[in-house]
PDB file of C-alpha atoms in Angstrom:
ATOM      1  CA  UNK L  21      34.864 189.884 -73.505  1.00 48.00           C
ATOM      2  CA  UNK L  22      36.301 186.971 -75.456  1.00 50.00           C
ATOM      3  CA  UNK L  23      33.680 184.822 -77.139  1.00 53.00           C
ATOM      4  CA  UNK L  24      34.805 181.185 -76.897  1.00 53.00           C
ATOM      5  CA  UNK L  25      32.119 180.297 -79.442  1.00 54.00           C
ATOM      6  CA  UNK L  26      33.914 182.134 -82.242  1.00 53.00           C
ATOM      7  CA  UNK L  27      35.094 179.642 -84.888  1.00 52.00           C
ATOM      8  CA  UNK L  28      38.844 178.962 -84.933  1.00 59.00           C
ATOM      9  CA  UNK L  29      39.505 180.623 -88.325  1.00 66.00           C
ATOM     10  CA  UNK L  30      38.793 183.982 -86.635  1.00 77.00           C
ATOM     11  CA  UNK L  31      40.297 183.555 -83.161  1.00 84.00           C
ATOM     12  CA  UNK L  32      43.327 181.413 -82.437  1.00 85.00           C
ATOM     13  CA  UNK L  33      45.221 181.020 -79.180  1.00 86.00           C
ATOM     14  CA  UNK L  34      48.836 180.050 -78.592  1.00 87.00           C
ATOM     15  CA  UNK L  35      47.556 177.759 -75.834  1.00 86.00           C
ATOM     16  CA  UNK L  36      46.361 175.528 -78.699  1.00 86.00           C
ATOM     17  CA  UNK L  37      49.012 175.937 -81.429  1.00 86.00           C
ATOM     18  CA  UNK L  38      49.121 174.055 -84.705  1.00 83.00           C
ATOM     19  CA  UNK L  39      52.622 172.881 -83.881  1.00 81.00           C
ATOM     20  CA  UNK L  40      55.304 173.297 -81.241  1.00 80.00           C
ATOM     21  CA  UNK L  41      59.032 173.264 -81.844  1.00 77.00           C
ATOM     22  CA  UNK L  42      61.454 172.407 -79.051  1.00 74.00           C
ATOM     23  CA  UNK L  43      65.219 172.657 -79.357  1.00 72.00           C
ATOM     24  CA  UNK L  44      67.795 173.369 -76.676  1.00 71.00           C
ATOM     25  CA  UNK L  45      66.861 176.728 -75.046  1.00 81.00           C
ATOM     26  CA  UNK L  46      64.352 177.445 -77.849  1.00 84.00           C
ATOM     27  CA  UNK L  47      60.586 176.936 -77.780  1.00 86.00           C
ATOM     28  CA  UNK L  48      58.149 178.092 -80.463  1.00 87.00           C
ATOM     29  CA  UNK L  49      54.371 177.833 -80.711  1.00 88.00           C
ATOM     30  CA  UNK L  50      53.155 178.197 -84.280  1.00 87.00           C
ATOM     31  CA  UNK L  51      49.675 179.100 -85.564  1.00 87.00           C
ATOM     32  CA  UNK L  52      48.448 179.637 -89.112  1.00 84.00           C
ATOM     33  CA  UNK L  53      45.676 182.204 -89.370  1.00 81.00           C
ATOM     34  CA  UNK L  54      44.465 184.189 -92.368  1.00 76.00           C
ATOM     35  CA  UNK L  55      47.011 182.360 -94.511  1.00 73.00           C
ATOM     36  CA  UNK L  56      49.859 183.737 -92.384  1.00 81.00           C
ATOM     37  CA  UNK L  57      52.074 181.666 -90.101  1.00 84.00           C
ATOM     38  CA  UNK L  58      52.616 183.386 -86.723  1.00 89.00           C
ATOM     39  CA  UNK L  59      54.948 182.082 -84.012  1.00 90.00           C
ATOM     40  CA  UNK L  60      55.467 182.905 -80.345  1.00 93.00           C
ATOM     41  CA  UNK L  61      59.197 182.326 -79.874  1.00 93.00           C
ATOM     42  CA  UNK L  62      61.055 182.040 -76.567  1.00 94.00           C
ATOM     43  CA  UNK L  63      64.853 181.794 -76.422  1.00 93.00           C
ATOM     44  CA  UNK L  64      66.554 181.398 -73.046  1.00 93.00           C
ATOM     45  CA  UNK L  65      69.664 183.233 -71.808  1.00 93.00           C
ATOM     46  CA  UNK L  66      72.762 181.667 -73.325  1.00 91.00           C
ATOM     47  CA  UNK L  67      70.987 180.664 -76.538  1.00 92.00           C
ATOM     48  CA  UNK L  68      72.878 181.222 -79.789  1.00 92.00           C
ATOM     49  CA  UNK L  69      71.868 180.100 -83.275  1.00 90.00           C
ATOM     50  CA  UNK L  70      75.355 178.906 -84.214  1.00 87.00           C
ATOM     51  CA  UNK L  71      75.633 176.790 -81.054  1.00 86.00           C
ATOM     52  CA  UNK L  72      72.124 175.418 -80.640  1.00 81.00           C
ATOM     53  CA  UNK L  73      70.519 175.365 -84.089  1.00 80.00           C
ATOM     54  CA  UNK L  74      73.312 175.119 -86.654  1.00 78.00           C
ATOM     55  CA  UNK L  75      74.130 171.497 -85.684  1.00 72.00           C
ATOM     56  CA  UNK L  76      70.492 170.629 -86.450  1.00 67.00           C
ATOM     57  CA  UNK L  77      69.966 172.436 -89.765  1.00 68.00           C
ATOM     58  CA  UNK L  78      73.538 172.095 -91.054  1.00 68.00           C
ATOM     59  CA  UNK L  79      73.748 175.474 -92.842  1.00 75.00           C
ATOM     60  CA  UNK L  80      76.536 178.023 -92.291  1.00 81.00           C
ATOM     61  CA  UNK L  81      74.005 180.777 -91.457  1.00 86.00           C
ATOM     62  CA  UNK L  82      70.363 180.969 -90.449  1.00 86.00           C
ATOM     63  CA  UNK L  83      68.618 181.267 -93.815  1.00 81.00           C
ATOM     64  CA  UNK L  84      65.215 182.247 -92.392  1.00 82.00           C
ATOM     65  CA  UNK L  85      63.718 185.706 -92.912  1.00 84.00           C
ATOM     66  CA  UNK L  86      62.491 186.961 -89.505  1.00 87.00           C
ATOM     67  CA  UNK L  87      59.923 189.757 -89.217  1.00 91.00           C
ATOM     68  CA  UNK L  88      58.358 190.413 -85.815  1.00 93.00           C
ATOM     69  CA  UNK L  89      57.931 192.445 -82.667  1.00 96.00           C
ATOM     70  CA  UNK L  90      60.017 191.845 -79.539  1.00 96.00           C
ATOM     71  CA  UNK L  91      58.012 191.504 -76.332  1.00 96.00           C
ATOM     72  CA  UNK L  92      60.877 191.119 -73.847  1.00 96.00           C
ATOM     73  CA  UNK L  93      64.621 190.504 -73.642  1.00 96.00           C
ATOM     74  CA  UNK L  94      67.457 191.513 -75.935  1.00 96.00           C
ATOM     75  CA  UNK L  95      68.839 189.859 -79.072  1.00 96.00           C
ATOM     76  CA  UNK L  96      71.901 190.671 -81.149  1.00 96.00           C
ATOM     77  CA  UNK L  97      72.286 189.722 -84.808  1.00 95.00           C
ATOM     78  CA  UNK L  98      75.414 189.323 -86.944  1.00 95.00           C
ATOM     79  CA  UNK L  99      74.687 189.371 -90.687  1.00 93.00           C
ATOM     80  CA  UNK L 100      76.635 187.574 -93.361  1.00 89.00           C
ATOM     81  CA  UNK L 101      77.970 190.914 -94.671  1.00 88.00           C
ATOM     82  CA  UNK L 102      79.440 191.754 -91.246  1.00 90.00           C
ATOM     83  CA  UNK L 103      76.657 194.082 -90.057  1.00 93.00           C
ATOM     84  CA  UNK L 104      75.702 193.775 -86.364  1.00 94.00           C
ATOM     85  CA  UNK L 105      72.729 195.251 -84.501  1.00 95.00           C
ATOM     86  CA  UNK L 106      70.673 194.676 -81.354  1.00 96.00           C
ATOM     87  CA  UNK L 107      66.992 195.082 -80.516  1.00 96.00           C
ATOM     88  CA  UNK L 108      64.796 194.926 -77.423  1.00 96.00           C
ATOM     89  CA  UNK L 109      61.229 195.282 -76.094  1.00 96.00           C
ATOM     90  CA  UNK L 110      58.691 196.893 -78.469  1.00 95.00           C
ATOM     91  CA  UNK L 111      61.211 197.019 -81.321  1.00 96.00           C
ATOM     92  CA  UNK L 112      60.035 195.661 -84.656  1.00 95.00           C
ATOM     93  CA  UNK L 113      62.748 193.786 -86.543  1.00 94.00           C
ATOM     94  CA  UNK L 114      63.228 192.694 -90.138  1.00 93.00           C
ATOM     95  CA  UNK L 115      66.189 190.302 -90.211  1.00 91.00           C
ATOM     96  CA  UNK L 116      67.261 189.039 -93.662  1.00 88.00           C
ATOM     97  CA  UNK L 117      68.429 185.486 -94.371  1.00 87.00           C
ATOM     98  CA  UNK L 118      72.108 184.830 -93.696  1.00 89.00           C
ATOM     99  CA  UNK L 119      72.697 185.660 -90.050  1.00 93.00           C
ATOM    100  CA  UNK L 120      73.775 184.440 -86.630  1.00 94.00           C
ATOM    101  CA  UNK L 121      71.934 185.583 -83.477  1.00 95.00           C
ATOM    102  CA  UNK L 122      72.273 185.304 -79.718  1.00 96.00           C
ATOM    103  CA  UNK L 123      70.385 186.299 -76.574  1.00 96.00           C
ATOM    104  CA  UNK L 124      71.983 189.176 -74.674  1.00 95.00           C
ATOM    105  CA  UNK L 125      71.742 189.330 -70.856  1.00 93.00           C
ATOM    106  CA  UNK L 126      69.936 187.183 -68.305  1.00 93.00           C
ATOM    107  CA  UNK L 127      66.343 187.696 -69.472  1.00 94.00           C
ATOM    108  CA  UNK L 128      64.544 185.306 -71.846  1.00 94.00           C
ATOM    109  CA  UNK L 129      64.008 186.723 -75.323  1.00 96.00           C
ATOM    110  CA  UNK L 130      60.345 186.588 -76.406  1.00 96.00           C
ATOM    111  CA  UNK L 131      59.138 187.604 -79.864  1.00 95.00           C
ATOM    112  CA  UNK L 132      56.056 187.379 -82.075  1.00 93.00           C
ATOM    113  CA  UNK L 133      57.147 186.527 -85.610  1.00 90.00           C
ATOM    114  CA  UNK L 134      55.282 186.552 -88.893  1.00 85.00           C
ATOM    115  CA  UNK L 135      56.219 183.725 -91.162  1.00 65.00           C
ATOM    116  CA  UNK L 136      57.070 181.423 -88.242  1.00 47.00           C
ATOM    117  CA  UNK L 137      60.414 179.917 -87.354  1.00 47.00           C
ATOM    118  CA  UNK L 138      62.389 178.331 -90.149  1.00 43.00           C
ATOM    119  CA  UNK L 139      60.333 175.481 -91.584  1.00 45.00           C
ATOM    120  CA  UNK L 140      63.337 173.182 -91.545  1.00 42.00           C
ATOM    121  CA  UNK L 141      63.059 173.068 -87.762  1.00 48.00           C
ATOM    122  CA  UNK L 142      59.607 171.487 -87.894  1.00 46.00           C
ATOM    123  CA  UNK L 143      59.483 168.098 -86.135  1.00 44.00           C
ATOM    124  CA  UNK L 144      57.870 166.720 -89.292  1.00 43.00           C
ATOM    125  CA  UNK L 145      61.117 167.422 -91.148  1.00 47.00           C
ATOM    126  CA  UNK L 146      63.373 165.823 -88.536  1.00 54.00           C
ATOM    127  CA  UNK L 147      64.163 162.133 -88.408  1.00 65.00           C
ATOM    128  CA  UNK L 148      65.420 161.142 -84.976  1.00 70.00           C
ATOM    129  CA  UNK L 149      67.337 157.889 -84.552  1.00 81.00           C
ATOM    130  CA  UNK L 150      69.270 156.445 -81.641  1.00 87.00           C
ATOM    131  CA  UNK L 151      72.903 156.210 -82.689  1.00 92.00           C
ATOM    132  CA  UNK L 152      76.455 156.440 -81.425  1.00 95.00           C
ATOM    133  CA  UNK L 153      78.528 159.327 -82.754  1.00 95.00           C
ATOM    134  CA  UNK L 154      82.313 159.092 -82.945  1.00 96.00           C
ATOM    135  CA  UNK L 155      84.641 162.044 -83.509  1.00 96.00           C
ATOM    136  CA  UNK L 156      88.353 161.703 -84.219  1.00 96.00           C
ATOM    137  CA  UNK L 157      91.099 164.113 -85.225  1.00 94.00           C
ATOM    138  CA  UNK L 158      94.885 164.182 -85.452  1.00 94.00           C
ATOM    139  CA  UNK L 159      96.751 165.549 -82.428  1.00 93.00           C
ATOM    140  CA  UNK L 160      99.157 168.460 -83.078  1.00 90.00           C
ATOM    141  CA  UNK L 161      98.377 168.399 -86.798  1.00 88.00           C
ATOM    142  CA  UNK L 162      99.557 171.979 -87.331  1.00 87.00           C
ATOM    143  CA  UNK L 163     103.057 171.327 -85.984  1.00 88.00           C
ATOM    144  CA  UNK L 164     103.220 168.012 -87.844  1.00 87.00           C
ATOM    145  CA  UNK L 165     102.324 169.706 -91.120  1.00 87.00           C
ATOM    146  CA  UNK L 166     104.963 172.376 -90.548  1.00 88.00           C
ATOM    147  CA  UNK L 167     107.714 169.858 -89.719  1.00 88.00           C
ATOM    148  CA  UNK L 168     106.986 167.535 -92.655  1.00 86.00           C
ATOM    149  CA  UNK L 169     106.332 170.082 -95.377  1.00 89.00           C
ATOM    150  CA  UNK L 170     103.294 170.494 -97.594  1.00 88.00           C
ATOM    151  CA  UNK L 171     103.930 167.632-100.004  1.00 90.00           C
ATOM    152  CA  UNK L 172     104.762 165.019 -97.380  1.00 91.00           C
ATOM    153  CA  UNK L 173     101.891 166.172 -95.158  1.00 89.00           C
ATOM    154  CA  UNK L 174      99.347 165.919 -97.990  1.00 91.00           C
ATOM    155  CA  UNK L 175     100.483 162.359 -98.696  1.00 92.00           C
ATOM    156  CA  UNK L 176     100.307 161.493 -95.003  1.00 92.00           C
ATOM    157  CA  UNK L 177      96.768 162.890 -94.719  1.00 92.00           C
ATOM    158  CA  UNK L 178      95.727 160.918 -97.816  1.00 92.00           C
ATOM    159  CA  UNK L 179      97.120 157.695 -96.283  1.00 94.00           C
ATOM    160  CA  UNK L 180      95.409 158.514 -92.984  1.00 94.00           C
ATOM    161  CA  UNK L 181      92.063 159.101 -94.707  1.00 94.00           C
ATOM    162  CA  UNK L 182      92.330 155.876 -96.684  1.00 94.00           C
ATOM    163  CA  UNK L 183      93.259 153.743 -93.680  1.00 95.00           C
ATOM    164  CA  UNK L 184      90.608 155.374 -91.482  1.00 95.00           C
ATOM    165  CA  UNK L 185      87.837 154.706 -94.009  1.00 95.00           C
ATOM    166  CA  UNK L 186      88.926 151.101 -94.447  1.00 95.00           C
ATOM    167  CA  UNK L 187      88.694 150.451 -90.710  1.00 96.00           C
ATOM    168  CA  UNK L 188      85.404 152.291 -90.238  1.00 95.00           C
ATOM    169  CA  UNK L 189      83.861 150.290 -93.078  1.00 95.00           C
ATOM    170  CA  UNK L 190      85.023 147.073 -91.402  1.00 94.00           C
ATOM    171  CA  UNK L 191      83.233 148.110 -88.203  1.00 95.00           C
ATOM    172  CA  UNK L 192      80.117 149.077 -90.198  1.00 93.00           C
ATOM    173  CA  UNK L 193      80.265 152.786 -89.378  1.00 93.00           C
ATOM    174  CA  UNK L 194      78.916 155.578 -91.586  1.00 90.00           C
ATOM    175  CA  UNK L 195      80.998 158.629 -92.433  1.00 91.00           C
ATOM    176  CA  UNK L 196      78.998 161.829 -91.918  1.00 88.00           C
ATOM    177  CA  UNK L 197      81.681 164.477 -92.382  1.00 86.00           C
ATOM    178  CA  UNK L 198      85.410 164.920 -92.900  1.00 84.00           C
ATOM    179  CA  UNK L 199      87.195 168.241 -92.547  1.00 80.00           C
ATOM    180  CA  UNK L 200      90.982 168.269 -92.838  1.00 81.00           C
ATOM    181  CA  UNK L 201      92.241 165.670 -90.369  1.00 87.00           C
ATOM    182  CA  UNK L 202      88.939 165.363 -88.470  1.00 91.00           C
ATOM    183  CA  UNK L 203      86.178 162.795 -89.000  1.00 93.00           C
ATOM    184  CA  UNK L 204      82.603 162.403 -87.774  1.00 94.00           C
ATOM    185  CA  UNK L 205      81.091 158.886 -87.907  1.00 94.00           C
ATOM    186  CA  UNK L 206      77.808 157.314 -86.818  1.00 94.00           C
ATOM    187  CA  UNK L 207      77.392 153.704 -85.622  1.00 94.00           C
ATOM    188  CA  UNK L 208      74.356 151.611 -84.701  1.00 92.00           C
ATOM    189  CA  UNK L 209      76.285 149.981 -81.845  1.00 94.00           C
ATOM    190  CA  UNK L 210      78.177 151.829 -79.081  1.00 95.00           C
ATOM    191  CA  UNK L 211      80.492 148.869 -78.472  1.00 95.00           C
ATOM    192  CA  UNK L 212      81.347 148.688 -82.178  1.00 95.00           C
ATOM    193  CA  UNK L 213      82.058 152.429 -82.237  1.00 96.00           C
ATOM    194  CA  UNK L 214      84.509 152.102 -79.341  1.00 97.00           C
ATOM    195  CA  UNK L 215      86.171 149.016 -80.850  1.00 96.00           C
ATOM    196  CA  UNK L 216      86.559 150.956 -84.080  1.00 96.00           C
ATOM    197  CA  UNK L 217      88.148 153.875 -82.223  1.00 97.00           C
ATOM    198  CA  UNK L 218      90.603 151.454 -80.594  1.00 96.00           C
ATOM    199  CA  UNK L 219      91.526 150.020 -83.982  1.00 95.00           C
ATOM    200  CA  UNK L 220      91.988 153.497 -85.420  1.00 96.00           C
ATOM    201  CA  UNK L 221      94.286 154.589 -82.572  1.00 96.00           C
ATOM    202  CA  UNK L 222      96.494 151.548 -83.190  1.00 94.00           C
ATOM    203  CA  UNK L 223      96.477 151.817 -86.976  1.00 94.00           C
ATOM    204  CA  UNK L 224      97.487 155.457 -87.315  1.00 94.00           C
ATOM    205  CA  UNK L 225     100.473 154.989 -85.037  1.00 92.00           C
ATOM    206  CA  UNK L 226     102.074 153.048 -87.910  1.00 90.00           C
ATOM    207  CA  UNK L 227     101.764 156.263 -89.925  1.00 91.00           C
ATOM    208  CA  UNK L 228     103.635 158.208 -87.243  1.00 90.00           C
ATOM    209  CA  UNK L 229     100.622 160.155 -85.982  1.00 93.00           C
ATOM    210  CA  UNK L 230      98.271 160.017 -83.016  1.00 95.00           C
ATOM    211  CA  UNK L 231      94.567 160.731 -82.864  1.00 96.00           C
ATOM    212  CA  UNK L 232      92.084 161.529 -80.114  1.00 96.00           C
ATOM    213  CA  UNK L 233      88.519 160.228 -80.070  1.00 97.00           C
ATOM    214  CA  UNK L 234      85.199 160.916 -78.360  1.00 96.00           C
ATOM    215  CA  UNK L 235      81.940 158.950 -78.441  1.00 97.00           C
ATOM    216  CA  UNK L 236      78.395 159.488 -77.201  1.00 96.00           C
ATOM    217  CA  UNK L 237      75.090 157.704 -77.736  1.00 95.00           C
ATOM    218  CA  UNK L 238      71.864 159.662 -78.110  1.00 91.00           C
ATOM    219  CA  UNK L 239      69.111 160.708 -80.484  1.00 85.00           C
ATOM    220  CA  UNK L 240      70.629 162.036 -83.690  1.00 84.00           C
ATOM    221  CA  UNK L 241      68.476 164.310 -85.831  1.00 73.00           C
ATOM    222  CA  UNK L 242      68.816 164.179 -89.600  1.00 66.00           C
ATOM    223  CA  UNK L 243      67.726 166.987 -91.915  1.00 57.00           C
ATOM    224  CA  UNK L 244      68.313 166.657 -95.654  1.00 53.00           C
ATOM    225  CA  UNK L 245      70.765 163.792 -95.028  1.00 55.00           C
ATOM    226  CA  UNK L 246      72.802 165.841 -92.539  1.00 64.00           C
ATOM    227  CA  UNK L 247      73.143 164.658 -88.949  1.00 69.00           C
ATOM    228  CA  UNK L 248      72.797 167.056 -86.047  1.00 72.00           C
ATOM    229  CA  UNK L 249      71.216 167.655 -82.682  1.00 75.00           C
ATOM    230  CA  UNK L 250      72.462 167.840 -79.127  1.00 81.00           C
ATOM    231  CA  UNK L 251      73.905 164.300 -79.217  1.00 87.00           C
ATOM    232  CA  UNK L 252      76.238 165.363 -82.017  1.00 87.00           C
ATOM    233  CA  UNK L 253      77.343 168.462 -80.119  1.00 87.00           C
ATOM    234  CA  UNK L 254      78.049 166.353 -77.014  1.00 91.00           C
ATOM    235  CA  UNK L 255      80.104 163.838 -79.013  1.00 93.00           C
ATOM    236  CA  UNK L 256      82.186 166.600 -80.595  1.00 91.00           C
ATOM    237  CA  UNK L 257      82.833 168.262 -77.233  1.00 93.00           C
ATOM    238  CA  UNK L 258      83.923 164.942 -75.689  1.00 95.00           C
ATOM    239  CA  UNK L 259      86.300 164.296 -78.584  1.00 94.00           C
ATOM    240  CA  UNK L 260      87.844 167.717 -78.107  1.00 93.00           C
ATOM    241  CA  UNK L 261      88.721 166.908 -74.492  1.00 95.00           C
ATOM    242  CA  UNK L 262      90.665 163.728 -75.281  1.00 95.00           C
ATOM    243  CA  UNK L 263      94.458 163.593 -75.281  1.00 95.00           C
ATOM    244  CA  UNK L 264      96.798 161.848 -77.728  1.00 95.00           C
ATOM    245  CA  UNK L 265      95.741 158.212 -78.338  1.00 94.00           C
ATOM    246  CA  UNK L 266      92.945 158.631 -75.777  1.00 96.00           C
ATOM    247  CA  UNK L 267      89.312 157.602 -76.282  1.00 97.00           C
ATOM    248  CA  UNK L 268      86.762 159.335 -74.055  1.00 97.00           C
ATOM    249  CA  UNK L 269      83.101 158.308 -73.893  1.00 97.00           C
ATOM    250  CA  UNK L 270      79.983 159.529 -72.130  1.00 96.00           C
ATOM    251  CA  UNK L 271      78.261 157.748 -69.265  1.00 95.00           C
ATOM    252  CA  UNK L 272      75.570 156.677 -71.736  1.00 95.00           C
ATOM    253  CA  UNK L 273      78.125 154.731 -73.755  1.00 96.00           C
ATOM    254  CA  UNK L 274      79.493 153.225 -70.547  1.00 95.00           C
ATOM    255  CA  UNK L 275      76.019 152.034 -69.494  1.00 94.00           C
ATOM    256  CA  UNK L 276      75.121 150.620 -72.914  1.00 94.00           C
ATOM    257  CA  UNK L 277      78.376 148.684 -73.290  1.00 94.00           C
ATOM    258  CA  UNK L 278      78.142 146.882 -69.950  1.00 92.00           C
ATOM    259  CA  UNK L 279      79.002 143.221 -70.527  1.00 90.00           C
ATOM    260  CA  UNK L 280      80.729 143.921 -73.857  1.00 90.00           C
ATOM    261  CA  UNK L 281      84.211 143.295 -72.483  1.00 91.00           C
ATOM    262  CA  UNK L 282      85.270 146.910 -72.858  1.00 93.00           C
ATOM    263  CA  UNK L 283      87.288 148.289 -69.953  1.00 94.00           C
ATOM    264  CA  UNK L 284      86.455 151.846 -68.919  1.00 95.00           C
ATOM    265  CA  UNK L 285      87.741 154.001 -66.096  1.00 95.00           C
ATOM    266  CA  UNK L 286      86.402 157.330 -64.764  1.00 96.00           C
ATOM    267  CA  UNK L 287      87.935 160.402 -66.415  1.00 95.00           C
ATOM    268  CA  UNK L 288      86.299 162.988 -64.154  1.00 94.00           C
ATOM    269  CA  UNK L 289      83.457 165.483 -64.498  1.00 94.00           C
ATOM    270  CA  UNK L 290      83.678 168.025 -67.284  1.00 94.00           C
ATOM    271  CA  UNK L 291      81.797 171.019 -68.614  1.00 89.00           C
ATOM    272  CA  UNK L 292      80.923 170.662 -72.281  1.00 88.00           C
ATOM    273  CA  UNK L 293      80.668 174.015 -74.045  1.00 80.00           C
ATOM    274  CA  UNK L 294      77.078 174.802 -75.009  1.00 73.00           C
ATOM    275  CA  UNK L 295      75.734 171.752 -73.137  1.00 79.00           C
ATOM    276  CA  UNK L 296      73.873 171.994 -69.809  1.00 76.00           C
ATOM    277  CA  UNK L 297      75.213 170.438 -66.588  1.00 82.00           C
ATOM    278  CA  UNK L 298      78.518 168.716 -65.905  1.00 88.00           C
ATOM    279  CA  UNK L 299      79.243 165.367 -67.538  1.00 92.00           C
ATOM    280  CA  UNK L 300      81.038 162.371 -66.049  1.00 94.00           C
ATOM    281  CA  UNK L 301      83.269 160.960 -68.759  1.00 96.00           C
ATOM    282  CA  UNK L 302      85.058 157.626 -69.030  1.00 97.00           C
ATOM    283  CA  UNK L 303      88.405 156.679 -70.543  1.00 96.00           C
ATOM    284  CA  UNK L 304      88.749 153.504 -72.588  1.00 96.00           C
ATOM    285  CA  UNK L 305      91.469 151.255 -71.190  1.00 93.00           C
ATOM    286  CA  UNK L 306      93.443 149.889 -74.190  1.00 85.00           C
ATOM    287  CA  UNK L 307      92.678 146.317 -75.143  1.00 72.00           C
ATOM    288  CA  UNK L 308      93.862 144.000 -77.855  1.00 55.00           C
ATOM    289  CA  UNK L 309      93.165 145.511 -81.292  1.00 49.00           C
ATOM    290  CA  UNK L 310      90.985 143.817 -83.870  1.00 44.00           C
ATOM    291  CA  UNK L 311      88.023 142.847 -81.691  1.00 45.00           C
ATOM    292  CA  UNK L 312      84.600 143.491 -83.229  1.00 45.00           C
ATOM    293  CA  UNK L 313      81.147 143.495 -81.680  1.00 45.00           C
TER     294      UNK L 313
END
């Protein structure tokens, strides 16, 4: 019989954890007992570290060291050195830092882990702010680079980067990341983010290129000065759906910019990879460039 009078240093229950960690399709209850951190981790079917956690922590691989026993479900791991292996119920695993992992099959994966989930996922380490994310990239950049040659393309990209940063600074955006011809910006105003995207579409045409853009407003999580979270994933997916010189935005942006003078039209429902449900997106109807909110 369990004695409820036993002091908590000797008996702890996951019904009263020290902390709980919630990310998309991942829930962990964490207890520290005997100087050891123990977590009860549940990952739902479809969960993958690279899809659901990497945007939050910002590292190339999961750098946590996982030791634990699997209670139910199946998980597969891919290590940095190329090794892959799977494990299931009643298997004990010792997974080194530097790996990707995903749930296999339709059953939730449940595991008891010693050492807890990676500390960088603790809510105490996350700063969540409401912001608008904007993603842009050059359309058909590969064919453009091939047709212009390396030297001319490098100069064009340099001009594109310079002009883009000038405009984003004017609209008070913050550059988070730049990879090749793609940019990721954060704004404190959805209307300003869209106006900036309009200005960028117009400006780069003078360079002989076209860009696509996607924007979404939501809670952005920052860890060690890197922005991540589901809102960032949604913004990136929306940007990837846009066509040449097109700006697509989420329904959240549409709602928050009501009365701003922006003209938006429905662009249909879309599935966003790694994001639950279907999303109704909106297309920005071109307006006169140069307006600022």
